[in-house]
Every structure is written in structure tokens, then in C-alpha cells.
mmCIF file of C-alpha atoms in Angstrom:
data_model
loop_
_atom_site.group_PDB
_atom_site.id
_atom_site.type_symbol
_atom_site.label_atom_id
_atom_site.label_comp_id
_atom_site.label_asym_id
_atom_site.label_seq_id
_atom_site.Cartn_x
_atom_site.Cartn_y
_atom_site.Cartn_z
ATOM 1 C CA MET Y 1 63.811 17.228 -70.586
ATOM 2 C CA GLN Y 2 65.123 15.379 -73.413
ATOM 3 C CA TRP Y 3 67.543 13.283 -71.613
ATOM 4 C CA THR Y 4 65.021 12.516 -68.865
ATOM 5 C CA LEU Y 5 62.334 11.413 -71.793
ATOM 6 C CA GLN Y 6 65.238 9.171 -73.030
ATOM 7 C CA GLN Y 7 66.001 7.811 -69.811
ATOM 8 C CA LEU Y 8 62.057 6.894 -69.137
ATOM 9 C CA GLN Y 9 61.758 5.498 -72.598
ATOM 10 C CA ALA Y 10 64.702 3.063 -72.075
ATOM 11 C CA LEU Y 11 63.113 2.181 -68.641
ATOM 12 C CA THR Y 12 59.596 1.813 -69.941
ATOM 13 C CA GLY Y 13 61.085 -0.725 -72.882
ATOM 14 C CA GLY Y 14 62.786 -2.584 -70.450
ATOM 15 C CA PRO Y 15 62.101 -5.751 -68.485
ATOM 16 C CA ASP Y 16 62.279 -4.414 -65.120
ATOM 17 C CA TRP Y 17 59.192 -1.696 -66.036
ATOM 18 C CA PRO Y 18 56.445 -4.023 -64.575
ATOM 19 C CA SER Y 19 58.133 -3.497 -60.778
ATOM 20 C CA THR Y 20 59.370 0.045 -61.339
ATOM 21 C CA VAL Y 21 58.338 3.533 -59.816
ATOM 22 C CA VAL Y 22 60.119 6.789 -60.900
ATOM 23 C CA PHE Y 23 59.986 9.964 -58.977
ATOM 24 C CA ILE Y 24 61.004 12.989 -60.656
ATOM 25 C CA THR Y 25 60.968 16.474 -58.988
ATOM 26 C CA TRP Y 26 62.633 19.560 -59.620
ATOM 27 C CA ASP Y 27 63.499 22.852 -58.385
ATOM 28 C CA ASP Y 28 62.461 25.793 -60.587
ATOM 29 C CA PHE Y 29 63.929 28.461 -58.275
ATOM 30 C CA GLY Y 30 65.205 31.574 -60.070
ATOM 31 C CA GLY Y 31 62.543 33.560 -61.124
ATOM 32 C CA TRP Y 32 59.758 31.139 -61.770
ATOM 33 C CA TYR Y 33 57.640 31.407 -58.942
ATOM 34 C CA ASP Y 34 54.554 29.223 -57.904
ATOM 35 C CA HIS Y 35 51.800 30.977 -59.129
ATOM 36 C CA VAL Y 36 49.936 30.192 -55.727
ATOM 37 C CA ALA Y 37 50.962 31.777 -52.175
ATOM 38 C CA PRO Y 38 52.169 29.420 -49.388
ATOM 39 C CA PRO Y 39 49.522 28.869 -46.786
ATOM 40 C CA GLU Y 40 49.821 30.762 -43.523
ATOM 41 C CA ILE Y 41 49.999 28.153 -40.927
ATOM 42 C CA ASP Y 42 52.465 29.602 -38.227
ATOM 43 C CA GLY Y 43 55.177 32.390 -38.635
ATOM 44 C CA VAL Y 44 57.383 30.106 -40.799
ATOM 45 C CA GLY Y 45 54.887 28.664 -43.097
ATOM 46 C CA LEU Y 46 55.025 25.637 -45.285
ATOM 47 C CA GLY Y 47 57.010 27.537 -48.234
ATOM 48 C CA PHE Y 48 56.327 26.979 -51.939
ATOM 49 C CA ARG Y 49 55.159 23.944 -53.706
ATOM 50 C CA VAL Y 50 57.528 21.858 -55.495
ATOM 51 C CA PRO Y 51 56.393 19.734 -58.655
ATOM 52 C CA LEU Y 52 56.346 15.783 -58.486
ATOM 53 C CA LEU Y 53 55.784 13.154 -60.984
ATOM 54 C CA VAL Y 54 55.242 10.092 -60.455
ATOM 55 C CA VAL Y 55 55.854 7.403 -63.382
ATOM 56 C CA SER Y 56 55.019 4.079 -62.710
ATOM 57 C CA PRO Y 57 52.913 1.191 -64.200
ATOM 58 C CA PHE Y 58 51.347 1.670 -60.440
ATOM 59 C CA ALA Y 59 50.303 5.038 -60.876
ATOM 60 C CA LYS Y 60 46.741 6.053 -61.525
ATOM 61 C CA GLN Y 61 46.585 7.859 -65.290
ATOM 62 C CA GLY Y 62 45.717 11.146 -65.272
ATOM 63 C CA TYR Y 63 45.621 11.679 -61.531
ATOM 64 C CA ILE Y 64 46.238 14.984 -59.681
ATOM 65 C CA LEU Y 65 46.381 14.814 -55.912
ATOM 66 C CA HIS Y 66 45.443 18.085 -54.427
ATOM 67 C CA ASP Y 67 45.604 17.223 -50.707
ATOM 68 C CA GLN Y 68 48.117 19.746 -48.586
ATOM 69 C CA TRP Y 69 50.551 17.750 -46.727
ATOM 70 C CA THR Y 70 51.836 19.598 -43.836
#
């Protein structure tokens, strides 16, 4: 977490920040399961949700998208 924060601080303070977007995702497998069961859409299902952060001057501040993508 500290390494990621350092990289983001360096990026946001640099000259390329106005035209940058960073996608941060991670896999919490290993006991930290999602608290919401995946929806049953077929025999296989969608699987567990994966966290994703979008860091950019273009992103809406504080926005959380609750849509389900299939």
C-alpha cells in the first residue's frame, strides 16, 4: 500500500498528470472473500467481484459505480 501511494504521489506531482489515468486492481484471494455472493446467471455464474480503483483528473471524485457488468 505504501509503495502504491508513493508512486501515485510522484505521478500526481509530475508534468504528465493532467493527461493520465491509473487503474488499480488486486486479488484478495486467500481468505478475504467478498461479502456479497455472486449472482446466479447460469451454471457457471459471474464469480466474485474484484476491486478496481480509477485514479485520474478525469475521474468523478467520490463516484462509486454499482452497475453489474456481465
